[in-house]
Tab-separated table of C-alpha atoms and ligand atoms in Angstrom:
chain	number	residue	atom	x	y	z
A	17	UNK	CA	18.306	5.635	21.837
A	18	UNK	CA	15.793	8.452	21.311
A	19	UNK	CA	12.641	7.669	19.591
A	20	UNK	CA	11.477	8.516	16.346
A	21	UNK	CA	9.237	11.079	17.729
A	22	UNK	CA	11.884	12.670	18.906
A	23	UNK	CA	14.681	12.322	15.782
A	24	UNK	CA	11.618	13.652	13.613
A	25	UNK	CA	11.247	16.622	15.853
A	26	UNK	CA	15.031	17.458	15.678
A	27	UNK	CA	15.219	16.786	12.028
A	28	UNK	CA	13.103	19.356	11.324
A	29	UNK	CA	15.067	22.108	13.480
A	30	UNK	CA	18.321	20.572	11.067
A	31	UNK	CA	17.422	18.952	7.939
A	32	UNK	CA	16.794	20.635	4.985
A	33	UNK	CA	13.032	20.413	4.140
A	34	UNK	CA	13.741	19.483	0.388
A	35	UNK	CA	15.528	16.722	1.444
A	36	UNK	CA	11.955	14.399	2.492
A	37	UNK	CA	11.574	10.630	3.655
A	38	UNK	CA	9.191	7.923	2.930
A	39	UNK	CA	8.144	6.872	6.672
A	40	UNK	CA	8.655	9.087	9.475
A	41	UNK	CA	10.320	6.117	11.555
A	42	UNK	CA	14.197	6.039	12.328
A	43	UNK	CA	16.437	3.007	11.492
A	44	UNK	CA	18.104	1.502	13.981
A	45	UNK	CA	19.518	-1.587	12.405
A	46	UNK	CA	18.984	-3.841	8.816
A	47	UNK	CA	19.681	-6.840	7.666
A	48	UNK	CA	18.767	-9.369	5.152
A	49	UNK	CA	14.994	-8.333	3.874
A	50	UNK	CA	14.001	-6.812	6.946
A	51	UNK	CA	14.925	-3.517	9.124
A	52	UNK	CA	14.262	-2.812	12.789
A	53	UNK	CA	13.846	1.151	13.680
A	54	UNK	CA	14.537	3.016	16.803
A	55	UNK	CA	11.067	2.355	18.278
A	56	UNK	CA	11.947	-1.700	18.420
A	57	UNK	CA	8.972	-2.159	15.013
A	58	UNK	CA	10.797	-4.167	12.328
A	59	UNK	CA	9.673	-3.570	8.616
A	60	UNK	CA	9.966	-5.755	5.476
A	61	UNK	CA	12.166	-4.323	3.444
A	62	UNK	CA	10.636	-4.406	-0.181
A	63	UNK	CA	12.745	-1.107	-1.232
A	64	UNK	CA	16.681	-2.261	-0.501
A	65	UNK	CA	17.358	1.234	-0.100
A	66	UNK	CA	15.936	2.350	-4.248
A	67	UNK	CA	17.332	-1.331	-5.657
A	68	UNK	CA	20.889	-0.590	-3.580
A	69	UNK	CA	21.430	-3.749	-1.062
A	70	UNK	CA	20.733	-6.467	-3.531
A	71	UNK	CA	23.084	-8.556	-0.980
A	72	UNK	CA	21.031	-7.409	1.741
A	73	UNK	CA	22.113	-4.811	4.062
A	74	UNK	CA	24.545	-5.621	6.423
A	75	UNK	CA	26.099	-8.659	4.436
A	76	UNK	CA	28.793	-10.172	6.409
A	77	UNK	CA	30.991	-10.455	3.183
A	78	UNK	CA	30.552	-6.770	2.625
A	79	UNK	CA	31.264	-6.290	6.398
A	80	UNK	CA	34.535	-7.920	6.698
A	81	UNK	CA	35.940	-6.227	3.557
A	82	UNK	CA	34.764	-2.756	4.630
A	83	UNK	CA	36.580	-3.187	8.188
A	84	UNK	CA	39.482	-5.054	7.226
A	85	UNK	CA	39.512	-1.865	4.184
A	86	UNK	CA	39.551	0.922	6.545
A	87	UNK	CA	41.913	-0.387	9.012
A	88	UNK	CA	44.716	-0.718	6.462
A	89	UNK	CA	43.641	2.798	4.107
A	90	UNK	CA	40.810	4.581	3.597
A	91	UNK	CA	41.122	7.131	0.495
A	92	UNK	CA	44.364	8.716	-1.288
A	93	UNK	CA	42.579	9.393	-4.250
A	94	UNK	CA	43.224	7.165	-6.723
A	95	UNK	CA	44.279	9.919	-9.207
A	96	UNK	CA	47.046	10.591	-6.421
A	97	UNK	CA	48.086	7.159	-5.503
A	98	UNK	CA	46.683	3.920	-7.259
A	99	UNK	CA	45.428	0.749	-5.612
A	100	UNK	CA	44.332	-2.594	-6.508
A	101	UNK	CA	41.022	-2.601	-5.390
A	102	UNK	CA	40.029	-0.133	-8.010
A	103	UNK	CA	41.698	-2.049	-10.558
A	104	UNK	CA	39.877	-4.973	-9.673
A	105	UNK	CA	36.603	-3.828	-9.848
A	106	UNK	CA	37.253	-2.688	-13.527
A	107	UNK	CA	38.543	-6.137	-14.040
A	108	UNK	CA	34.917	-7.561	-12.865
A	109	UNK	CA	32.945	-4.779	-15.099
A	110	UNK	CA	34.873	-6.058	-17.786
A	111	UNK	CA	33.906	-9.355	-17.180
A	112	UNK	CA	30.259	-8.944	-16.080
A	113	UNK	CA	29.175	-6.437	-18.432
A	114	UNK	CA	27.368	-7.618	-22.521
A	115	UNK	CA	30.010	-7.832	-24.829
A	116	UNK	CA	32.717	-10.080	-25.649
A	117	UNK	CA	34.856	-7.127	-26.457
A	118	UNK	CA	38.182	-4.924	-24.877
A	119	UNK	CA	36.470	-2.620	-22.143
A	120	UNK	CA	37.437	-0.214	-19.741
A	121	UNK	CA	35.700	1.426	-17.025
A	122	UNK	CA	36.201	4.779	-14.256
A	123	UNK	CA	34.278	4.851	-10.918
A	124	UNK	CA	32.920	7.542	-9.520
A	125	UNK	CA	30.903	8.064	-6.672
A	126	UNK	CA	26.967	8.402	-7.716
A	127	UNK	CA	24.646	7.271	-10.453
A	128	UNK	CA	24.285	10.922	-11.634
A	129	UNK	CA	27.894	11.597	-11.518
A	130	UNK	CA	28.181	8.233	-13.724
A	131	UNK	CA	25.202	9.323	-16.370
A	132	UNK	CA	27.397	12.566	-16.410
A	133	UNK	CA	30.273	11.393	-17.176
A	134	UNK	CA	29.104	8.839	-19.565
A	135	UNK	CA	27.565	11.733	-21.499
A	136	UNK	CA	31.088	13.755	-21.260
A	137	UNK	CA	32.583	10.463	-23.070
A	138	UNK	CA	30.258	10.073	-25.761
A	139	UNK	CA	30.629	13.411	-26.713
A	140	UNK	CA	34.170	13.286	-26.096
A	141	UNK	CA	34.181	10.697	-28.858
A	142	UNK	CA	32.081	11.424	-31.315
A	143	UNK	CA	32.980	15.112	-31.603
A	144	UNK	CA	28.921	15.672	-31.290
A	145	UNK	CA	26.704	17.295	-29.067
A	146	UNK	CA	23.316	15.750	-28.968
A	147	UNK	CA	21.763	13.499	-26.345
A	148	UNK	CA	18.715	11.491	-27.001
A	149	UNK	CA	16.758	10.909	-23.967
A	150	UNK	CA	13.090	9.156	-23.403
A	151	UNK	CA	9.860	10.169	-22.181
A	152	UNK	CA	9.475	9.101	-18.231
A	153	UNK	CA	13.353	8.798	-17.893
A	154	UNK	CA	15.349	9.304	-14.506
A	155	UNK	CA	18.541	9.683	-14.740
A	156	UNK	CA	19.294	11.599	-11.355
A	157	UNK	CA	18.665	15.052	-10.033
A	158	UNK	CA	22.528	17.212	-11.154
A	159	UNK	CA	22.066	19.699	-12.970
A	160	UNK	CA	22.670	18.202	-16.630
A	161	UNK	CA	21.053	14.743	-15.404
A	162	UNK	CA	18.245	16.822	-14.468
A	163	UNK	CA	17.713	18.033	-17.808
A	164	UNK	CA	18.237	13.861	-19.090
A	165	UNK	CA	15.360	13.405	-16.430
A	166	UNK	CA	11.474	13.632	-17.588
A	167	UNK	CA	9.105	14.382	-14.505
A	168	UNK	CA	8.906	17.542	-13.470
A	169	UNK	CA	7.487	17.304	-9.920
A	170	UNK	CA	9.506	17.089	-7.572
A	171	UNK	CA	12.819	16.714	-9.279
A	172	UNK	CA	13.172	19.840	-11.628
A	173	UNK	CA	10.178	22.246	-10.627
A	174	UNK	CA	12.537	25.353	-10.241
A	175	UNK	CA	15.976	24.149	-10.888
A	176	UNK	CA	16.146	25.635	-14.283
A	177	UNK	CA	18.065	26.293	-16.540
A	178	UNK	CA	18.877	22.784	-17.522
A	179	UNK	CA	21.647	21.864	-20.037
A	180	UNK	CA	21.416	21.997	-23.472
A	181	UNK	CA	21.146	20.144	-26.529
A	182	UNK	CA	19.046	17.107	-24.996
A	183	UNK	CA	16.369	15.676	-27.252
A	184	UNK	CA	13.289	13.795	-25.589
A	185	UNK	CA	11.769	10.949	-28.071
A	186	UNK	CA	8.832	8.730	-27.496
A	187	UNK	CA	9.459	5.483	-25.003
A	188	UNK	CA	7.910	2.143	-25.773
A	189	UNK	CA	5.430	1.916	-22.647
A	190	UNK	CA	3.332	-1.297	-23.528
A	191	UNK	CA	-0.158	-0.141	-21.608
A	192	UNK	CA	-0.047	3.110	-22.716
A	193	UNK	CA	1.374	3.298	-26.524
A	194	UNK	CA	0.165	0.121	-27.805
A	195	UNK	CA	2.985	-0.122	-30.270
A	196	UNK	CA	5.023	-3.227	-30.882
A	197	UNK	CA	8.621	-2.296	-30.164
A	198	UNK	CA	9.964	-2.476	-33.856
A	199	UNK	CA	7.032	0.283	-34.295
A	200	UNK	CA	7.450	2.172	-31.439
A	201	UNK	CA	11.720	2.334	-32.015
A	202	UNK	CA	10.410	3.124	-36.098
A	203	UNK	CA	8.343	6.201	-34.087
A	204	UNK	CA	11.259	7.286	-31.681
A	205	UNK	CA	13.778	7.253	-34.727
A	206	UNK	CA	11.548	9.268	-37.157
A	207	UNK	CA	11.652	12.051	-34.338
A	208	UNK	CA	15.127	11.612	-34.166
A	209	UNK	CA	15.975	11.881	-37.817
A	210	UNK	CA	13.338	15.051	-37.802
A	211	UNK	CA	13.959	16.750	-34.878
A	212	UNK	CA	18.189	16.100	-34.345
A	213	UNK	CA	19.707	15.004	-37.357
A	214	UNK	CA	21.489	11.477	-36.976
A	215	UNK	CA	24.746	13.048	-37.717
A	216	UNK	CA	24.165	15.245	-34.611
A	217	UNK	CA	23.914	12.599	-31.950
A	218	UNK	CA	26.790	11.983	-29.608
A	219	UNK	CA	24.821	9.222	-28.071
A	220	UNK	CA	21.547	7.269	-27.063
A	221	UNK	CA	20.703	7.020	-23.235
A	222	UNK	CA	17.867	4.623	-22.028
A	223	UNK	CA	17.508	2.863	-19.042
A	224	UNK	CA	16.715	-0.849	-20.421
A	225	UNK	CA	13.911	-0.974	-17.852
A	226	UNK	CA	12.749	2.567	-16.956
A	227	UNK	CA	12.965	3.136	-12.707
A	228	UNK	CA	11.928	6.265	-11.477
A	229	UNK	CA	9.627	6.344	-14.380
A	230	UNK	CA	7.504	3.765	-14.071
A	231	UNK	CA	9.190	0.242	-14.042
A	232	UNK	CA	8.285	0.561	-18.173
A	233	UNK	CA	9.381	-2.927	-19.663
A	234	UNK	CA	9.832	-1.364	-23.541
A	235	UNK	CA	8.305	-4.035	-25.957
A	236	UNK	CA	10.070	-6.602	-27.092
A	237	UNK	CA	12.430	-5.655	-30.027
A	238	UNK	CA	12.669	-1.852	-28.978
A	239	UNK	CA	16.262	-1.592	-27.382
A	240	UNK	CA	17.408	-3.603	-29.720
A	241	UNK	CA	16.214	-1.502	-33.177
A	242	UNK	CA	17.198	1.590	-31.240
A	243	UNK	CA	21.004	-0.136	-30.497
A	244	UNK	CA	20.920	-0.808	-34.147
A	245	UNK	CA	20.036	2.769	-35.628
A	246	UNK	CA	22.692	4.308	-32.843
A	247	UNK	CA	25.560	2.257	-34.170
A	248	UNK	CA	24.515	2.722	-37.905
A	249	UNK	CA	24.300	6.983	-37.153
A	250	UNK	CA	28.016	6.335	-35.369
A	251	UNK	CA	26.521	7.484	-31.664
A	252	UNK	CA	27.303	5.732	-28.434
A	253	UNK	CA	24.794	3.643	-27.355
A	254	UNK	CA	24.409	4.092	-22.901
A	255	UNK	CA	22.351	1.874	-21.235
A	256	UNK	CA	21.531	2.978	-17.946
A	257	UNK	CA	21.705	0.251	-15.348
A	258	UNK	CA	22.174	2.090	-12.590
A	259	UNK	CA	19.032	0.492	-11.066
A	260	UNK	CA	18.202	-2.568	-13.081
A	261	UNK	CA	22.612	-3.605	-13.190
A	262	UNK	CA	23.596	-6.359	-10.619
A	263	UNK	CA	21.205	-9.135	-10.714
A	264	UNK	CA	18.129	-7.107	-9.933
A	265	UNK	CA	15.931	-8.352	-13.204
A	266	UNK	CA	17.251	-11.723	-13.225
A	267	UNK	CA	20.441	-11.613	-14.836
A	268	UNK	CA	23.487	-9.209	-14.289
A	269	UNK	CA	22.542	-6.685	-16.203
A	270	UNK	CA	18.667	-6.307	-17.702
A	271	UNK	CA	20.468	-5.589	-21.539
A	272	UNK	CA	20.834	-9.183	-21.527
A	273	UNK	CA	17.438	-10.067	-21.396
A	274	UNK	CA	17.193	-8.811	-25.485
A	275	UNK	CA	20.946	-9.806	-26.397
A	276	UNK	CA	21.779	-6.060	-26.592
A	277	UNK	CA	25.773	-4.923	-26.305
A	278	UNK	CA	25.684	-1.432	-25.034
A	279	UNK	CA	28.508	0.683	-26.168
A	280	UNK	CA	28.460	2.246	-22.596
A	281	UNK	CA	26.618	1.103	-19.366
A	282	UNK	CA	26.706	3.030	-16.254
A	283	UNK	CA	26.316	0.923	-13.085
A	284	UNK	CA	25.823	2.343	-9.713
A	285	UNK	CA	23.516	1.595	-6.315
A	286	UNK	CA	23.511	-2.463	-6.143
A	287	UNK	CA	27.267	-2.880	-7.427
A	288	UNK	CA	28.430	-1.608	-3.439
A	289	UNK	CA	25.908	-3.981	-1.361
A	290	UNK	CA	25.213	-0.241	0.305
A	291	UNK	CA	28.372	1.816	-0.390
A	292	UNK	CA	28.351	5.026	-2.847
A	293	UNK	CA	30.270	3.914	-5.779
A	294	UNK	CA	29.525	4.078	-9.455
A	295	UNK	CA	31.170	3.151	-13.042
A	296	UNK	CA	31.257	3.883	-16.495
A	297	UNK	CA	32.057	0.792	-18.534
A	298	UNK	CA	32.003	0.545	-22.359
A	299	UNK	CA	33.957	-0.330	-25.179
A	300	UNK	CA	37.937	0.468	-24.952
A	301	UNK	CA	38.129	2.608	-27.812
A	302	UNK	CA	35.364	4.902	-26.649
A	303	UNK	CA	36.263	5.214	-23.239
A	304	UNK	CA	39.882	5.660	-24.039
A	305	UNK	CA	39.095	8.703	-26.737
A	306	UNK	CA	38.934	10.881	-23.462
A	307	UNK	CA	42.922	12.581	-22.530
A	308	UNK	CA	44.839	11.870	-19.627
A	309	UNK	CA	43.078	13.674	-16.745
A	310	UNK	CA	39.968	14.288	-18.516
A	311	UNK	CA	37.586	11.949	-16.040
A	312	UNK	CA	37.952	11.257	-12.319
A	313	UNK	CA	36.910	13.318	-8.604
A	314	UNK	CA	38.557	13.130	-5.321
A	315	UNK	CA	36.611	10.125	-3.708
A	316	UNK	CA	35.624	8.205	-7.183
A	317	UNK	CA	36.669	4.602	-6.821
A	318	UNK	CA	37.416	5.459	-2.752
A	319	UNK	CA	38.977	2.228	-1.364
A	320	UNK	CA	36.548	1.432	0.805
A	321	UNK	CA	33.599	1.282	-1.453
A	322	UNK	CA	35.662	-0.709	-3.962
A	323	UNK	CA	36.494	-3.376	-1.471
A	324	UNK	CA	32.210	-3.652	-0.788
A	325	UNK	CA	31.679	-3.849	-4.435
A	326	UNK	CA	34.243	-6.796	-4.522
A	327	UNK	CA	32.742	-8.334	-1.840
A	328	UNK	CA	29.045	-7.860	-2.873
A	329	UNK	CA	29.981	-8.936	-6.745
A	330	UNK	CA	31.619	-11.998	-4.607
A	331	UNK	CA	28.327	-12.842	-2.687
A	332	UNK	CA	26.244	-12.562	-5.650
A	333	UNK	CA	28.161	-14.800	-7.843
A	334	UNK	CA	27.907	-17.592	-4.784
A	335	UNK	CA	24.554	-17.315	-3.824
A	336	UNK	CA	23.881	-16.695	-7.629
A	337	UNK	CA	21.546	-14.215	-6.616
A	338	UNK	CA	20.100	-13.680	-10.543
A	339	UNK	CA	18.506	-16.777	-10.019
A	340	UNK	CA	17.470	-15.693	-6.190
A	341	UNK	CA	15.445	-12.404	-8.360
A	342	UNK	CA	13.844	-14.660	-10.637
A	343	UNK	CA	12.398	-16.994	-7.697
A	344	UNK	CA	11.327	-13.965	-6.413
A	345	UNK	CA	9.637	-13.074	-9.437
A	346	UNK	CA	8.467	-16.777	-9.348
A	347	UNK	CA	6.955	-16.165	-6.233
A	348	UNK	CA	5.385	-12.884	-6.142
A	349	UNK	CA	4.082	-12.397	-9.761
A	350	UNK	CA	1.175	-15.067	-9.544
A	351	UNK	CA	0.152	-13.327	-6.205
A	352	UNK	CA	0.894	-9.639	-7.799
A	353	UNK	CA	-1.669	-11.215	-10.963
A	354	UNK	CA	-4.321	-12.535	-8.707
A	355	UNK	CA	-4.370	-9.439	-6.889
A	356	UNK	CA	-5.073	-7.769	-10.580
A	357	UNK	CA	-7.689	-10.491	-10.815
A	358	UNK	CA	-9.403	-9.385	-7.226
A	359	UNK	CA	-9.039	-5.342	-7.997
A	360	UNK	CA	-9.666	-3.757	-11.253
A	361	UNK	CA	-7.704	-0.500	-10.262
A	362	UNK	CA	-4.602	-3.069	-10.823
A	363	UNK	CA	-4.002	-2.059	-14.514
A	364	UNK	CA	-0.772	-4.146	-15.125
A	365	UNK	CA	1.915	-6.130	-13.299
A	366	UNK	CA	4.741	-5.911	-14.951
A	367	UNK	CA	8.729	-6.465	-14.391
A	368	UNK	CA	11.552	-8.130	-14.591
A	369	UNK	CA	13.010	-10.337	-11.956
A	370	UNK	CA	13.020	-8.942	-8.409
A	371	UNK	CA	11.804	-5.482	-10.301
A	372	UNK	CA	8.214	-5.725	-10.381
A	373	UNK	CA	5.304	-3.248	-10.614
A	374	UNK	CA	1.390	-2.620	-10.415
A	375	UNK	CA	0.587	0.377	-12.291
A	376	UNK	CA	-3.042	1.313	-10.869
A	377	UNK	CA	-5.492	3.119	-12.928
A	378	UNK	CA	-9.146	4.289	-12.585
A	379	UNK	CA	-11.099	1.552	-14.256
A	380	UNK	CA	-13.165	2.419	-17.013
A	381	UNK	CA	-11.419	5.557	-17.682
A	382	UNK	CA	-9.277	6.422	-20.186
A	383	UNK	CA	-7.176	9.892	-21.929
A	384	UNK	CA	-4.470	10.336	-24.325
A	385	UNK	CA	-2.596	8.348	-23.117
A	386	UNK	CA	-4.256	5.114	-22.373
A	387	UNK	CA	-5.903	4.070	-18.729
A	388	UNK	CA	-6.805	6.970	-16.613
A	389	UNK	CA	-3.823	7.242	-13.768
A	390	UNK	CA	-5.121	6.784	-9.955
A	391	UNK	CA	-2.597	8.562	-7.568
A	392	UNK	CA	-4.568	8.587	-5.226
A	393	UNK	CA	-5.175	5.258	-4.800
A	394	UNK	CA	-1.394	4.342	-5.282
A	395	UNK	CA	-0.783	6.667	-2.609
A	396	UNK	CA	-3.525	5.178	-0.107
A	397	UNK	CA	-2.078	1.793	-0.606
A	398	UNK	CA	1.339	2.392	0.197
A	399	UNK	CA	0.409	4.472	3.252
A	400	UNK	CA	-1.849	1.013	4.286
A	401	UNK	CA	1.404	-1.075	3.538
A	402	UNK	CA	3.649	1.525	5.374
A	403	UNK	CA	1.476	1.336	8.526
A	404	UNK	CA	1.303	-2.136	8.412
A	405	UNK	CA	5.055	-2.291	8.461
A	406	UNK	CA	6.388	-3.277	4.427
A	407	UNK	CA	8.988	-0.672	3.183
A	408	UNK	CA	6.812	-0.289	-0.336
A	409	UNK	CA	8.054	2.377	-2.923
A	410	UNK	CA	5.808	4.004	-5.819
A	411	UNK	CA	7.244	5.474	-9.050
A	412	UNK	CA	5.651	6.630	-12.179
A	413	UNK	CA	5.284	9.790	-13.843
A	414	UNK	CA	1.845	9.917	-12.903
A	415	UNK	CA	2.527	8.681	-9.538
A	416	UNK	CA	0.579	5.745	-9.727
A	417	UNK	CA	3.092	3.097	-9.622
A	418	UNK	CA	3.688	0.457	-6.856
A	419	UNK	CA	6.675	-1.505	-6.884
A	420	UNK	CA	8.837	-4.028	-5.121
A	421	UNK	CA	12.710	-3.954	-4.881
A	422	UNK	CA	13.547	-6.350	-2.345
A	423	UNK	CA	17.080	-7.408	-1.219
A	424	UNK	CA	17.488	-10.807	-3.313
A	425	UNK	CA	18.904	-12.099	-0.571
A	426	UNK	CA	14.893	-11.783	1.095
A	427	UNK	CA	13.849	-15.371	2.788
A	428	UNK	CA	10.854	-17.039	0.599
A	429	UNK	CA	8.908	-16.080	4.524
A	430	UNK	CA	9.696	-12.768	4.563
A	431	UNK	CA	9.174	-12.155	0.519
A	432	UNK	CA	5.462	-14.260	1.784
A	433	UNK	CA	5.290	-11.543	4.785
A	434	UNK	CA	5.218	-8.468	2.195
A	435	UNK	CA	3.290	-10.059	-0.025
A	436	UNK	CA	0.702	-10.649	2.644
A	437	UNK	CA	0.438	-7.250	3.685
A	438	UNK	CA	0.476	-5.968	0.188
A	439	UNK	CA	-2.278	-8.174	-0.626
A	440	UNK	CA	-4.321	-7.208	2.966
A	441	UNK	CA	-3.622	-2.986	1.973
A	442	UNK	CA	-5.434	-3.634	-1.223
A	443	UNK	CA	-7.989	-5.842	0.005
A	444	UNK	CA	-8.445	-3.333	2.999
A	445	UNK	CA	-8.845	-0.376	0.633
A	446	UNK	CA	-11.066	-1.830	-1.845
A	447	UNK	CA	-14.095	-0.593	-1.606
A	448	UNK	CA	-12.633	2.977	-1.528
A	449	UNK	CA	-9.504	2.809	-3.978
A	450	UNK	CA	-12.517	3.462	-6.989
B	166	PLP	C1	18.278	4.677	-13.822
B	166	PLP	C2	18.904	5.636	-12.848
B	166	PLP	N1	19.863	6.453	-13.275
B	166	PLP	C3	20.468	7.327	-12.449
B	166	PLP	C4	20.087	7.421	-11.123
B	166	PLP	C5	20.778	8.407	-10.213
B	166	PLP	O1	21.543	7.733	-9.276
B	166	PLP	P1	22.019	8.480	-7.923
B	166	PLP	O2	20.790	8.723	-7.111
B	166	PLP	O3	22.980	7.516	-7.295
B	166	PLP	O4	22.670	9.749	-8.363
B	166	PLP	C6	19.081	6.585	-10.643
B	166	PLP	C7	18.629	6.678	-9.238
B	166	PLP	O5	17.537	6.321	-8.869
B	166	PLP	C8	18.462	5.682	-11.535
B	166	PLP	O6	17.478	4.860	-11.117
């Protein structure tokens, strides 16, 4: 197998430089929490891929679906020739998703292509054009998610023009606002009413706990007085779960953690334990408003994918892996707020579930909008981790956001492992993370 060195060296003669990685180290195999690259060094695996193999990569269930899948068919396109599978992982959206009412959903292949087509429906609906979006939101990098995304760098710096008649309204963010949520959702909907026009808005899009953005818990009472004013205006509220859906905060989808019944939810990375498939699931009479022919793609709901999602929905209902993310929360959130004791640059820990975050700022500092940021320091710290062998993402518009997305499936010695070297990154930077 040739070494890392080596892939990284050919990569660059082939790969696209826009297309960048985290570590320059090659995967060889993965399983469970941990991964193993091409040079024999195994990692723990506190990303699961960006919040993708909740079940763990490599899950046997997942496995033995996918082969036994592609020995019998492996695509017609379902708008060619039907098959169960896709049917049956509607049937399970129905049944997993908020809301005790008649739903239907259509799969497609990413979370963009879901947030795209969720947006196509809600203005397919409501007859109306506008789309209310939130500071720090990611929504994915197409061209009209791109314009539903906030940050600039690196996802939209010179992919302009973006689409149209998207409105950007103030997100409850806890450290930096200092709003309660019924004040911060009184804020966002004054700049609604002002700046769109309630009549004008086909829907509402927020991600119940912001990703990309900064792993922003809104406060309590937010979603829920926005969900309100979207129904009263007679816009589609879309939650986007595409990273917090499937168990990842602690139940199956983070809406439930305020009781809130999203018209529309799109679902995508942990519904396929590691296969691209995504949905659109919402409320029968909204998703049906769109014609015969008016939603679908050549590989959306692809056989293959469908029969992983089965499976992984399958291993996640036996191993009850909501609870598994809120033992890990259990676990690592005292250790995440000692650290905070130890190191002032920790300016929160926050999260839900296996979704947790430090957001590090420059102590003592402060602008605009709240704590000074520290990049920097974010940056040093997951380069420590990195070299000492923990898969660690950061986030945040301002960059300076660590966080930790491990498979639920991780062992309570491995989640101890990562926690270990997260704690001995901090403790080694210290002195110069100020
Ligand atoms: C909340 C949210 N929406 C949409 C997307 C886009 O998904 P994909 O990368 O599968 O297109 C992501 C990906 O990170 C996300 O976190």
């Amino acid at each position: 197998m040739p070494s890392s060195a080596e892939l990284h060296r050919r990569r660059s003669e082939a790969v696209a430089r826009g297309v960048s990685s985290m570590i320059p180290s090659y995967v060889s195999s993965a399983g469970g929490g941990t991964m193993t690259d091409v040079d024999g060094r195994e990692w723990i695996d506190f990303a699961a891929g960006i919040a993708v193999t909740n079940v763990g990569n490599a899950a046997p269930r997942v496995v033995a679906a996918v082969r036994d899948q592609v020995e019998r068919f492996a695509h017609t396109c379902f708008m060619i020739a039907p098959y169960e599978q896709y049917v049956a992982v509607c049937e399970e959206l129905a049944a997993l998703t908020p809301g005790d009412f008649a739903k239907r959903s259509a799969l497609f292949n990413s979370g963009a292509e879901a947030v795209e087509n969720a947006v196509k429906i809600a203005r397919h609906a409501t007859g109306r054009q506008a789309i209310v979006v939130f500071d720090h939101a990611y929504h994915g990098r197409t061209n009209l998610t791109l314009a539903l995304t906030a940050k600039v760098m690196p996802y939209k710096q010179g992919f302009g023009p973006f689409a149209g008649e998207i409105y950007r309204v103030p997100m409850s963010y806890p450290l930096r606002d200092g709003r309660s949520g019924a004040d911060a959702a009184a804020y966002a909907i004054g700049q609604i009413e002002k700046h769109v026009g309630a009549a004008n808005v086909a829907a509402v899009l927020i991600e119940p706990v912001q990703g990309e953005g900064g792993f922003v818990v809104p406060a309590p009472g937010f979603l829920p007085a926005l969900a309100a004013w979207t129904r009263q205006a007679g816009a589609v509220f879309i939650a986007d779960e595409i990273q917090t859906g499937f168990c990842r905060t602690g139940a199956w989808f983070a809406s439930e953690h305020e009781g809130i019944e999203p018209d529309l939810i799109t679902t995508a990375k942990g519904i396929a334990g590691g296969l691209p498939l995504a949905a659109v699931t919402g409320r029968a009479e909204i998703m049906d408003a769109v014609h015969p022919g008016g939603l679908g793609g050549t590989y959306g709901g692809n056989p293959i994918a469908c029969a992983a999602a089965l499976a992984s929905i399958e291993t996640m209902r036996e191993l009850d892996l909501a609870a598994a993310a809120r033992h890990i929360e259990a676990v690592a959130r005292p250790r995440l707020e000692a650290l905070a004791a130890k190191h002032p640059q920790i300016g929160e820990v926050r999260g839900r579930g296996a979704m947790l975050a430090l957001e590090l700022i420059v102590p003592g500092e402060s602008g605009p909008n709240g704590p000074a940021p520290d990049p920097q320091g974010t940056a040093a710290v997951a380069k420590a981790a990195h070299e000492s062998g923990l898969l660690l993402l950061t986030c945040g518009t301002y960059g300076n956001v660590i966080r930790l997305l491990p498979p639920l499936v991780i062992t309570d010695d491995e989640l101890d492992r990562g926690l270990t070297l997260l704690e001995q990154a901090f403790d080694n930077l210290g002195a110069s993370l100020v």
